[in-house]
Amino acid sequence: MKSFLKNVLANIVAIVLLCVVFFFFFIVMLVFSAMGNEKTAVVKKNSVLAINLKTNIIDSPTEERKGLFDISDQNKSILIYDAVEAIRKAKTDDNIKGISIEADQLSAGITQIDDLRSAIEDFKKSGKFVYAYGNAVSQSSYYLGSVADRYYLNPAGMIELKGLATEVAFFKDFADKYGIGIEVIRHGKFKSAVEPFLRNDISPENKEQLGTLLNDIWRNTSSKMAVSRKIDTAQFRTVIDSLYGMIPELGVKYRLADQLIQKTQYDDLIKSKLGVKKDEKLNKISLGKYIASYSDDEKSGDRVAVLYASGSINSGDEYNDIHSEKYIKYIKELQENDKVKAVVFRINSPGGSANASDEILFELQQLKKKKPLVVSFGDYAASGGYYIAMAADKIYSEPNTLTGSIGVFGVIPYFKDIANKNGIRADIVATNANSQYYSSLNGVSPYGVSMITRSVEGTYKRFVHFVTQNRKQTFEQIDSVGGGRVWSGTRAKQIGLVDELGTLNDAVKYAAGKAGLKSYVLSSYPKRMSPFEQIFKDLNEDEISARLIKNKIGKANYEIMQHVMEERKLQSEVKMEMPYQIKID
């Protein structure tokens, strides 16, 4: 028996040791693999800069969701500022002869595509070529690819050019049917984040703002595509309305594409352009590798810092999204760093917690007292995302930025009816009149509703107060364009919610000039996680579960699910948040 136990214990110890060794070996291999991908790339002569399927453009380092199983170079994300700078450098790089756009599905926001297009337009002034190729091309990818000198399409391919539309889901009847009560308090008739809980159809106000917003964005993007493709505006509208891009032959007939060819023929065509023989290798270098070839992060000198703030605004100290405790640390670090002479605050946020937004705004106001603070808007600067911009010396917005949404709301769900229908009820014993002003089984007391309404109204007045100070307008003027309404960047400039239409690069140049800098080095905050940090972050149980779910249901559906699940936070705090996102899919 003793011999048997010894053998069992020996086997258990051996298995444990084997698992430990295997785990250690696995981690070491991943780390070395990640380190290998950080090697500086070499740009060969007669090369082409490729914007391909592996190009994942992000606005902030915190958007990079890489971890345990996807640290390879194939999935590397690129900051939009770095991507634009790469194209700018390629313009005068004798080794780069042209750009090839080969992205059927482009992972980038609408303002990011605008910036890439502008950079490529400027690149073309060098006389170098820009070609594009597609198979099953999404609308966003075509928006970028249409800037090319020549657009080539696979003979069995398609271009999904259709215009913009939005679909709003409503839950009031569902909630009524199943006995779910929802108490809603909001300020602003355009604050439509709560509308799905109040109605079963779209309100005239929401329909008006969505129609204006979509038409502003589509007018801007479609006109650029029509000009690039040399198509009359009226004819281009007919092509879109008729979905001619779905049929490859019609795509060529109506000048969406120049020729139907296979990918191999496309590569041969570029070889011919470069004077390379068909049997020789075509030198293509991706944006990521090209950026690595000239990385200058270690240069010394005066600095302009870009503080990226992307995602929803929340309380806490987490790395991803915008968490107030984490950003207070970043802001104080920039305030105390004497090498940093100016700060650009890059905002790409639909908003979130009113309290967290207020904390961040206060710290930015303290930063502004010591050094220039310029704000640049990405895809979104709405609600809390707009609120935190109110410390800026100057605000730059992109024409297609979703801007404003100056409004506040609170949503309080409760389940009294459904509980009673199923034989569940609750009594309350309390020490004070409003110890239990809210209960998931009994709802909200009338006095509780009154006080939450006062809180929402007070938060709205505080919001508008800071906007009036920054925009130098009266309360009545801001209130007239507030009310929760979202504007395009173009209209935001017209009504005075922003100072200039421009890119992140424009904001950086202005900040440097305001600080009196003739030369400077750009620093990015927050710093990117190292591959080693990414590995161990991914070992978190919640991260693994989230990654599995995202892979199963897709990124877009996962973001919807995540937003719905986060609504549980609404009952405990007032929100400054935009109700939707707009993407050129």
Coordinates of C-alpha atoms in Angstrom, one line a residue:
M1 CA 0.0 0.0 0.0
K2 CA 2.8 2.4 0.9
S3 CA 4.5 1.6 -2.4
F4 CA 1.2 2.4 -4.2
L5 CA 0.9 5.7 -2.4
K6 CA 4.5 6.6 -3.2
N7 CA 3.9 5.9 -6.9
V8 CA 0.7 8.0 -6.9
L9 CA 2.4 10.9 -5.1
A10 CA 5.4 10.7 -7.4
N11 CA 3.2 10.8 -10.5
I12 CA 1.3 13.8 -9.1
V13 CA 4.5 15.7 -8.4
A14 CA 5.8 14.8 -11.9
I15 CA 2.6 16.0 -13.5
V16 CA 2.7 19.3 -11.5
L17 CA 6.4 19.8 -12.4
L18 CA 5.8 19.1 -16.0
C19 CA 2.9 21.6 -16.1
V20 CA 5.1 24.3 -14.5
V21 CA 8.0 23.6 -16.9
F22 CA 5.6 23.6 -19.9
F23 CA 3.9 26.9 -18.7
F24 CA 7.3 28.5 -18.1
F25 CA 8.6 27.4 -21.6
F26 CA 5.3 28.6 -23.2
I27 CA 5.7 32.1 -21.6
V28 CA 9.3 32.3 -22.5
M29 CA 8.6 31.4 -26.2
L30 CA 5.8 34.0 -26.3
V31 CA 8.0 36.7 -24.8
F32 CA 10.9 36.0 -27.3
S33 CA 8.4 35.9 -30.1
A34 CA 7.1 39.3 -29.1
M35 CA 10.6 40.7 -28.7
G36 CA 11.4 39.3 -32.2
N37 CA 8.5 41.4 -33.6
E38 CA 10.0 44.6 -32.2
K39 CA 13.1 44.4 -34.4
T40 CA 13.7 47.4 -36.6
A41 CA 12.6 46.8 -40.2
V42 CA 14.8 47.6 -43.2
V43 CA 13.3 49.5 -46.2
K44 CA 14.6 48.0 -49.4
K45 CA 15.1 50.0 -52.6
N46 CA 12.3 50.1 -55.0
S47 CA 9.7 49.3 -52.3
V48 CA 5.9 49.9 -52.1
L49 CA 4.2 51.0 -48.9
A50 CA 1.3 48.6 -48.3
I51 CA -2.0 49.4 -46.5
N52 CA -3.4 45.9 -46.2
L53 CA -5.7 43.6 -44.3
K54 CA -3.2 43.5 -41.4
T55 CA -3.5 47.3 -40.9
N56 CA -5.5 48.0 -37.7
I57 CA -5.7 51.7 -37.1
I58 CA -6.4 52.9 -33.6
D59 CA -6.7 56.3 -31.9
S60 CA -5.1 55.4 -28.6
P61 CA -2.8 52.8 -27.1
T62 CA -5.6 51.8 -24.7
E63 CA -7.6 50.5 -27.7
E64 CA -5.1 47.8 -28.3
R65 CA -6.7 44.6 -27.0
K66 CA -3.8 42.3 -27.7
G67 CA -2.8 39.6 -25.3
L68 CA -1.8 36.0 -24.8
F69 CA -2.7 34.6 -28.2
D70 CA -2.4 37.5 -30.6
I71 CA 0.9 39.3 -30.1
S72 CA 2.3 38.6 -33.6
D73 CA 3.1 41.4 -36.0
Q74 CA 0.1 40.3 -38.2
N75 CA -2.2 41.8 -35.6
K76 CA -0.2 44.9 -34.7
S77 CA -2.2 48.0 -34.2
I78 CA -1.0 51.4 -35.4
L79 CA -1.8 54.8 -34.0
I80 CA -3.4 57.1 -36.5
Y81 CA -0.8 59.8 -35.9
D82 CA 2.0 57.3 -36.6
A83 CA 0.2 56.1 -39.8
V84 CA -0.1 59.6 -41.1
E85 CA 3.5 60.4 -40.3
A86 CA 4.6 57.2 -42.1
I87 CA 2.8 58.3 -45.2
R88 CA 4.3 61.8 -44.9
K89 CA 7.8 60.4 -44.5
A90 CA 7.3 58.0 -47.4
K91 CA 6.5 61.0 -49.7
T92 CA 10.2 62.0 -49.6
D93 CA 11.7 58.5 -49.1
D94 CA 13.6 57.5 -52.2
N95 CA 13.2 53.8 -51.4
I96 CA 9.4 54.1 -51.4
K97 CA 8.1 54.4 -55.0
G98 CA 4.4 54.2 -54.4
I99 CA 1.5 53.1 -52.1
S100 CA -0.7 50.0 -52.6
I101 CA -4.0 49.9 -50.8
E102 CA -5.2 46.3 -50.4
A103 CA -7.8 46.4 -47.6
D104 CA -11.2 44.8 -48.2
Q105 CA -12.2 45.3 -44.6
L106 CA -10.6 48.3 -42.9
S107 CA -10.3 48.5 -39.2
A108 CA -10.4 52.3 -38.7
G109 CA -12.8 55.0 -37.6
I110 CA -14.3 57.5 -40.0
T111 CA -12.1 60.5 -39.0
Q112 CA -9.1 58.2 -39.1
I113 CA -9.9 57.3 -42.7
D114 CA -10.3 61.0 -43.4
D115 CA -6.8 61.6 -42.1
L116 CA -5.3 58.7 -44.1
R117 CA -7.0 60.0 -47.3
S118 CA -5.6 63.5 -46.7
A119 CA -2.1 62.1 -46.1
I120 CA -2.3 60.0 -49.3
E121 CA -3.6 63.0 -51.3
D122 CA -0.5 64.9 -50.1
F123 CA 1.7 61.9 -51.0
K124 CA 0.4 61.9 -54.6
K125 CA 1.9 65.4 -55.0
S126 CA 5.3 63.8 -55.0
G127 CA 4.5 62.2 -58.4
K128 CA 4.6 58.7 -56.9
F129 CA 1.8 56.3 -57.8
V130 CA -1.1 55.1 -55.5
Y131 CA -2.9 52.0 -56.6
A132 CA -5.7 50.1 -54.9
Y133 CA -7.1 46.5 -55.2
G134 CA -10.2 44.9 -53.8
N135 CA -12.1 41.7 -53.6
A136 CA -15.3 42.0 -51.4
V137 CA -14.8 45.7 -50.5
S138 CA -16.6 47.3 -47.5
Q139 CA -17.8 50.9 -47.8
S140 CA -15.1 52.2 -45.4
S141 CA -12.4 50.4 -47.4
Y142 CA -13.6 51.9 -50.6
Y143 CA -13.7 55.3 -49.1
L144 CA -10.0 55.0 -48.5
G145 CA -9.2 53.1 -51.7
S146 CA -11.0 55.6 -53.9
V147 CA -8.3 58.1 -53.3
A148 CA -5.9 56.0 -55.5
D149 CA -4.9 56.9 -59.0
R150 CA -6.2 53.5 -60.2
Y151 CA -8.6 51.1 -58.5
Y152 CA -8.6 47.5 -59.5
L153 CA -11.3 44.9 -58.6
N154 CA -11.3 41.1 -58.7
P155 CA -13.5 39.8 -61.5
A156 CA -15.7 38.0 -58.9
G157 CA -15.5 40.9 -56.5
M158 CA -17.9 43.6 -55.3
I159 CA -17.9 47.1 -53.8
E160 CA -20.5 47.6 -51.0
L161 CA -21.3 51.2 -51.7
K162 CA -24.7 52.0 -50.2
G163 CA -24.7 55.2 -48.2
L164 CA -25.4 55.6 -44.5
A165 CA -28.3 54.4 -42.4
T166 CA -29.1 53.8 -38.7
E167 CA -31.5 51.5 -37.0
V168 CA -32.8 52.3 -33.6
A169 CA -34.2 49.5 -31.4
F170 CA -37.0 50.1 -28.9
F171 CA -37.6 48.2 -25.7
K172 CA -40.7 49.9 -24.1
D173 CA -43.2 47.3 -25.2
F174 CA -40.9 44.5 -24.2
A175 CA -40.4 46.0 -20.7
D176 CA -44.2 46.5 -20.3
K177 CA -44.9 43.0 -21.5
Y178 CA -42.6 41.4 -19.0
G179 CA -43.2 43.7 -16.1
I180 CA -39.9 45.6 -16.1
G181 CA -40.2 49.1 -14.8
I182 CA -37.7 51.8 -16.0
E183 CA -37.6 55.2 -14.4
V184 CA -35.9 57.7 -16.7
I185 CA -34.7 61.2 -15.9
R186 CA -33.0 63.3 -18.5
H187 CA -32.3 66.9 -19.6
G188 CA -32.5 67.6 -23.3
K189 CA -35.2 66.6 -25.8
F190 CA -32.4 65.3 -28.1
K191 CA -30.8 63.1 -25.3
S192 CA -32.0 60.0 -27.1
A193 CA -29.8 57.5 -25.1
V194 CA -32.9 56.8 -23.0
E195 CA -35.5 57.0 -25.8
P196 CA -35.7 53.2 -26.4
F197 CA -37.0 52.8 -22.8
L198 CA -39.6 55.6 -23.2
R199 CA -41.2 55.0 -26.6
N200 CA -41.7 52.3 -29.2
D201 CA -40.9 54.6 -32.2
I202 CA -38.4 57.3 -33.0
S203 CA -39.1 60.8 -31.8
P204 CA -39.3 63.7 -34.2
E205 CA -36.3 65.3 -32.4
N206 CA -34.1 62.2 -32.7
K207 CA -35.2 61.6 -36.3
E208 CA -34.2 65.2 -37.1
Q209 CA -30.8 65.0 -35.4
L210 CA -29.9 61.6 -36.9
G211 CA -31.0 62.7 -40.4
T212 CA -28.9 65.9 -40.2
L213 CA -25.9 64.1 -38.8
L214 CA -26.0 61.2 -41.3
N215 CA -26.5 63.6 -44.2
D216 CA -23.6 65.9 -43.0
I217 CA -21.2 62.9 -42.8
W218 CA -22.3 61.3 -46.1
R219 CA -22.2 64.6 -48.0
N220 CA -18.6 65.0 -46.9
T221 CA -17.5 61.5 -47.6
S222 CA -19.4 60.9 -50.8
S223 CA -18.2 64.1 -52.4
K224 CA -14.6 63.1 -51.8
M225 CA -15.2 59.7 -53.4
A226 CA -16.9 61.3 -56.4
V227 CA -14.1 63.8 -56.9
S228 CA -11.4 61.2 -56.6
R229 CA -13.2 58.9 -59.1
K230 CA -14.1 61.8 -61.4
I231 CA -17.8 61.0 -61.3
D232 CA -20.6 63.7 -61.5
T233 CA -22.3 64.1 -58.1
A234 CA -25.8 63.3 -59.5
Q235 CA -24.5 60.2 -61.3
F236 CA -22.6 59.1 -58.2
R237 CA -25.8 59.3 -56.2
T238 CA -27.6 57.1 -58.8
V239 CA -24.7 54.6 -58.7
I240 CA -25.0 54.4 -54.9
D241 CA -28.9 54.2 -54.9
S242 CA -28.8 51.4 -57.5
L243 CA -26.1 49.4 -55.7
Y244 CA -24.1 49.1 -58.9
G245 CA -20.9 48.4 -57.0
M246 CA -22.4 44.9 -56.1
I247 CA -21.9 43.8 -59.7
P248 CA -18.2 44.0 -60.8
E249 CA -18.9 44.7 -64.5
L250 CA -21.2 47.6 -63.5
G251 CA -18.6 48.8 -61.1
V252 CA -16.2 49.3 -64.0
K253 CA -18.9 50.7 -66.3
Y254 CA -19.8 53.4 -63.8
R255 CA -16.2 54.1 -63.0
L256 CA -16.1 52.9 -59.4
A257 CA -13.2 50.7 -60.6
D258 CA -10.8 50.9 -63.5
Q259 CA -10.3 47.3 -64.4
L260 CA -11.2 43.7 -63.4
I261 CA -8.0 41.7 -62.7
Q262 CA -6.8 38.9 -60.4
K263 CA -4.5 39.8 -57.5
T264 CA -1.5 38.2 -59.2
Q265 CA -2.1 40.4 -62.3
Y266 CA -2.3 43.4 -60.0
D267 CA 1.1 42.5 -58.4
D268 CA 2.6 42.1 -61.9
L269 CA 1.2 45.5 -62.9
I270 CA 3.0 47.1 -59.9
K271 CA 6.2 45.2 -60.9
S272 CA 5.9 46.6 -64.4
K273 CA 5.4 50.1 -62.9
L274 CA 8.6 49.7 -60.8
G275 CA 10.6 48.1 -63.6
V276 CA 10.8 44.7 -61.8
K277 CA 10.7 41.5 -63.8
K278 CA 7.8 39.2 -63.3
D279 CA 9.9 36.4 -61.8
E280 CA 11.5 38.8 -59.3
K281 CA 10.1 39.5 -55.8
L282 CA 8.0 42.6 -55.3
N283 CA 9.2 44.5 -52.2
K284 CA 6.2 45.5 -50.1
I285 CA 6.5 46.9 -46.6
S286 CA 3.6 47.3 -44.3
L287 CA 2.8 50.5 -42.4
G288 CA 3.8 48.9 -39.1
K289 CA 7.2 47.7 -40.4
Y290 CA 7.8 51.1 -42.1
I291 CA 7.1 52.9 -38.8
A292 CA 9.6 50.6 -37.0
S293 CA 12.3 51.4 -39.6
Y294 CA 12.6 55.0 -38.4
S295 CA 11.3 54.9 -34.8
D296 CA 12.7 57.9 -32.9
D297 CA 11.1 57.6 -29.5
E298 CA 14.4 57.8 -27.7
K299 CA 15.4 61.3 -29.0
S300 CA 16.0 64.0 -26.4
G301 CA 14.8 67.5 -26.4
D302 CA 11.7 69.6 -25.6
R303 CA 8.5 67.5 -25.9
V304 CA 5.0 67.9 -27.0
A305 CA 2.9 65.2 -25.3
V306 CA -0.2 63.7 -26.8
L307 CA -2.5 62.3 -24.1
Y308 CA -4.9 59.8 -25.8
A309 CA -8.3 59.3 -24.2
S310 CA -10.4 56.7 -26.1
G311 CA -13.5 54.8 -25.0
S312 CA -16.1 55.3 -22.4
I313 CA -15.5 57.4 -19.3
N314 CA -15.6 55.6 -15.9
S315 CA -14.4 55.8 -12.4
G316 CA -11.5 53.5 -11.5
D317 CA -7.9 52.7 -12.2
E318 CA -8.0 50.4 -15.3
Y319 CA -5.8 50.7 -18.4
N320 CA -8.4 50.3 -21.1
D321 CA -11.0 53.1 -21.8
I322 CA -10.9 56.3 -19.8
H323 CA -10.8 55.6 -16.1
S324 CA -10.6 58.8 -13.9
E325 CA -8.0 57.6 -11.4
K326 CA -5.6 56.4 -14.1
Y327 CA -6.0 59.7 -16.1
I328 CA -5.5 61.9 -13.1
K329 CA -2.1 60.2 -12.7
Y330 CA -1.3 60.8 -16.3
I331 CA -2.3 64.4 -16.2
K332 CA -0.3 65.1 -13.0
E333 CA 2.7 63.4 -14.5
L334 CA 2.5 65.7 -17.5
Q335 CA 2.0 68.7 -15.3
E336 CA 5.2 67.9 -13.3
N337 CA 7.4 66.9 -16.3
D338 CA 9.5 69.9 -17.2
K339 CA 10.5 68.4 -20.5
V340 CA 6.9 68.5 -21.7
K341 CA 6.3 72.0 -22.9
A342 CA 2.8 71.6 -24.3
V343 CA 0.0 68.9 -24.2
V344 CA -2.4 67.8 -26.8
F345 CA -5.4 66.0 -25.4
R346 CA -6.8 63.6 -28.1
I347 CA -10.4 62.7 -27.3
N348 CA -12.3 59.8 -28.9
S349 CA -15.1 59.2 -26.5
P350 CA -18.9 59.0 -26.4
G351 CA -18.9 60.0 -22.7
G352 CA -19.9 58.0 -19.6
S353 CA -19.8 58.8 -15.9
A354 CA -20.5 62.5 -15.1
N355 CA -18.5 62.2 -11.8
A356 CA -15.5 60.7 -13.6
S357 CA -15.7 63.3 -16.3
D358 CA -15.7 66.1 -13.7
E359 CA -12.7 64.7 -12.0
I360 CA -10.7 64.6 -15.2
L361 CA -11.8 68.1 -16.2
F362 CA -10.6 69.6 -12.9
E363 CA -7.1 68.1 -13.3
L364 CA -6.9 69.3 -16.9
Q365 CA -7.7 72.8 -15.7
Q366 CA -4.8 72.6 -13.3
L367 CA -2.5 71.4 -16.1
K368 CA -3.6 74.3 -18.3
K369 CA -2.3 76.8 -15.7
K370 CA 1.2 75.5 -16.2
K371 CA 1.5 74.8 -20.0
P372 CA -0.5 75.0 -23.2
L373 CA -3.4 72.5 -23.5
V374 CA -4.8 71.9 -27.0
V375 CA -7.7 69.4 -27.7
S376 CA -8.1 67.3 -30.8
F377 CA -11.3 65.3 -31.5
G378 CA -11.4 61.9 -33.1
D379 CA -14.5 60.0 -34.1
Y380 CA -16.4 61.0 -31.0
A381 CA -16.4 63.9 -28.6
A382 CA -19.8 63.7 -27.2
S383 CA -21.4 64.2 -23.7
G384 CA -18.7 63.5 -21.2
G385 CA -16.2 63.3 -24.1
Y386 CA -17.1 66.9 -24.9
Y387 CA -17.2 68.0 -21.2
I388 CA -13.6 67.0 -20.6
A389 CA -12.5 69.2 -23.5
M390 CA -13.6 72.3 -21.7
A391 CA -10.2 73.1 -20.2
A392 CA -8.6 73.6 -23.7
D393 CA -6.9 76.7 -25.0
K394 CA -8.1 75.6 -28.4
I395 CA -10.3 72.8 -29.8
Y396 CA -9.7 71.1 -33.1
S397 CA -12.4 68.8 -34.6
E398 CA -12.5 66.7 -37.7
P399 CA -15.4 67.5 -40.1
N400 CA -17.0 64.1 -39.4
T401 CA -16.5 64.0 -35.6
L402 CA -19.7 63.4 -33.6
T403 CA -19.6 66.4 -31.4
G404 CA -21.6 67.9 -28.5
S405 CA -24.5 66.0 -27.0
I406 CA -24.5 68.5 -24.2
G407 CA -27.0 66.7 -22.0
V408 CA -27.4 64.4 -19.0
F409 CA -29.5 61.4 -18.1
G410 CA -30.2 58.7 -15.5
V411 CA -31.9 55.3 -16.0
I412 CA -33.2 53.3 -13.1
P413 CA -34.6 49.8 -13.9
Y414 CA -36.8 47.9 -11.4
F415 CA -38.8 44.7 -11.5
K416 CA -41.8 45.2 -9.3
D417 CA -44.5 44.0 -11.7
I418 CA -42.7 40.9 -13.0
A419 CA -41.9 40.0 -9.4
N420 CA -45.5 40.4 -8.2
K421 CA -46.7 38.3 -11.2
N422 CA -44.5 35.5 -10.1
G423 CA -45.5 35.6 -6.4
I424 CA -42.6 37.7 -5.2
R425 CA -43.0 40.8 -3.0
A426 CA -40.9 42.7 -0.5
D427 CA -41.5 44.8 2.6
I428 CA -39.1 47.5 3.8
V429 CA -37.9 48.2 7.3
A430 CA -35.7 51.4 7.5
T431 CA -34.3 53.9 9.9
N432 CA -34.9 57.0 7.8
A433 CA -37.5 58.3 5.4
N434 CA -35.5 57.6 2.3
S435 CA -33.1 54.8 3.4
Q436 CA -34.6 52.7 0.6
Y437 CA -35.5 55.3 -2.0
Y438 CA -34.6 52.7 -4.6
S439 CA -35.3 49.0 -4.7
S440 CA -35.1 46.6 -7.6
L441 CA -38.4 45.0 -6.3
N442 CA -40.3 48.2 -5.2
G443 CA -39.0 50.8 -7.7
V444 CA -38.1 54.4 -6.9
S445 CA -40.0 56.5 -4.3
P446 CA -41.5 59.8 -5.6
Y447 CA -39.1 61.7 -3.4
G448 CA -36.2 59.7 -4.8
V449 CA -37.3 60.6 -8.4
S450 CA -37.5 64.3 -7.3
M451 CA -34.0 64.3 -5.9
I452 CA -32.5 62.4 -8.9
T453 CA -34.2 64.9 -11.2
R454 CA -32.5 67.7 -9.2
S455 CA -29.2 65.9 -9.5
V456 CA -29.6 65.5 -13.3
E457 CA -30.6 69.2 -13.7
G458 CA -27.7 70.3 -11.5
T459 CA -25.3 68.3 -13.5
Y460 CA -26.6 69.8 -16.8
K461 CA -26.3 73.3 -15.5
R462 CA -22.7 72.5 -14.4
F463 CA -22.0 71.1 -17.8
V464 CA -23.4 74.2 -19.6
H465 CA -21.5 76.5 -17.2
F466 CA -18.1 75.0 -18.2
V467 CA -19.1 75.2 -21.9
T468 CA -20.0 78.9 -21.6
Q469 CA -16.7 79.6 -20.0
N470 CA -14.7 77.8 -22.6
R471 CA -16.7 78.8 -25.7
K472 CA -17.4 82.4 -24.4
Q473 CA -21.1 82.2 -25.0
T474 CA -24.1 82.7 -22.8
F475 CA -26.1 80.0 -21.0
E476 CA -29.0 80.6 -23.4
Q477 CA -26.8 80.3 -26.5
I478 CA -25.2 77.0 -25.3
D479 CA -28.6 75.6 -24.1
S480 CA -30.1 76.3 -27.6
V481 CA -27.5 74.0 -29.3
G482 CA -27.3 71.6 -26.3
G483 CA -30.3 69.6 -25.1
G484 CA -28.4 66.4 -25.8
R485 CA -28.1 67.1 -29.6
V486 CA -25.2 65.6 -31.5
W487 CA -23.6 67.7 -34.3
S488 CA -21.1 66.9 -37.0
G489 CA -17.7 68.6 -36.6
T490 CA -18.5 70.8 -39.5
R491 CA -21.7 72.2 -37.9
A492 CA -20.0 72.3 -34.5
K493 CA -17.5 74.8 -36.0
Q494 CA -20.4 76.8 -37.4
I495 CA -22.2 77.1 -34.1
G496 CA -19.0 77.7 -32.1
L497 CA -18.6 74.4 -30.2
V498 CA -15.1 74.0 -31.6
D499 CA -12.5 76.5 -32.8
E500 CA -11.0 74.8 -35.9
L501 CA -11.5 71.9 -38.3
G502 CA -8.2 70.0 -38.4
T503 CA -6.3 66.8 -37.7
L504 CA -4.3 65.7 -34.7
N505 CA -1.2 66.8 -36.6
D506 CA -2.7 70.3 -36.9
A507 CA -3.3 70.3 -33.1
V508 CA 0.2 69.2 -32.4
K509 CA 1.7 71.9 -34.6
Y510 CA -0.5 74.6 -32.9
A511 CA 0.5 73.4 -29.4
A512 CA 4.2 73.5 -30.3
G513 CA 3.8 77.0 -31.7
K514 CA 1.9 78.2 -28.6
A515 CA 4.8 76.8 -26.5
G516 CA 7.3 78.6 -28.6
L517 CA 9.0 75.4 -29.9
K518 CA 10.8 75.4 -33.2
S519 CA 11.8 71.8 -32.8
Y520 CA 10.4 69.2 -30.6
V521 CA 9.9 65.4 -30.0
L522 CA 6.5 63.9 -29.7
S523 CA 5.7 61.7 -26.7
S524 CA 2.6 59.6 -26.4
Y525 CA 0.6 58.9 -23.2
P526 CA -0.4 56.4 -21.9
K527 CA 2.5 54.3 -22.9
R528 CA 1.8 51.1 -24.8
M529 CA 1.8 47.9 -22.8
S530 CA 4.9 45.8 -23.3
P531 CA 4.4 42.3 -24.8
F532 CA 5.2 40.9 -21.4
E533 CA 2.5 43.0 -19.7
Q534 CA 0.0 42.0 -22.4
I535 CA 0.7 38.3 -21.8
F536 CA 0.0 38.5 -18.1
K537 CA -2.9 40.8 -18.5
D538 CA -4.5 38.2 -20.7
L539 CA -4.2 35.5 -18.0
N540 CA -6.9 37.3 -16.1
E541 CA -10.1 35.1 -16.1
D542 CA -12.4 37.9 -17.2
E543 CA -10.1 38.9 -20.0
I544 CA -10.0 35.3 -21.3
S545 CA -13.8 35.0 -21.0
A546 CA -14.3 38.3 -22.8
R547 CA -11.9 37.3 -25.6
L548 CA -13.7 33.9 -26.1
I549 CA -17.1 35.6 -26.3
K550 CA -15.8 38.3 -28.7
N551 CA -14.3 35.7 -31.0
K552 CA -17.6 33.7 -31.0
I553 CA -20.1 36.6 -31.6
G554 CA -17.9 39.1 -33.4
K555 CA -16.5 42.5 -32.3
A556 CA -19.5 44.6 -33.2
N557 CA -22.0 42.3 -31.4
Y558 CA -19.7 42.1 -28.4
E559 CA -19.5 45.9 -28.1
I560 CA -23.3 46.0 -28.1
M561 CA -23.5 43.3 -25.4
Q562 CA -20.8 45.1 -23.3
H563 CA -22.8 48.3 -23.5
V564 CA -26.0 46.6 -22.4
M565 CA -24.3 44.9 -19.5
E566 CA -22.7 48.2 -18.4
E567 CA -26.2 49.7 -18.1
R568 CA -26.3 48.2 -14.5
K569 CA -24.1 51.2 -13.5
L570 CA -26.8 53.7 -14.6
Q571 CA -28.8 53.2 -11.4
S572 CA -25.9 54.5 -9.2
E573 CA -24.7 57.5 -11.2
V574 CA -25.7 60.3 -13.5
K575 CA -24.4 59.8 -17.1
M576 CA -23.1 62.0 -19.8
E577 CA -23.1 59.6 -22.7
M578 CA -23.9 59.4 -26.4
P579 CA -26.5 56.8 -27.3
Y580 CA -25.0 55.4 -30.6
Q581 CA -22.0 55.1 -32.8
I582 CA -21.8 55.8 -36.5
K583 CA -19.5 53.7 -38.8
I584 CA -19.1 53.6 -42.5
D585 CA -19.4 49.8 -42.9

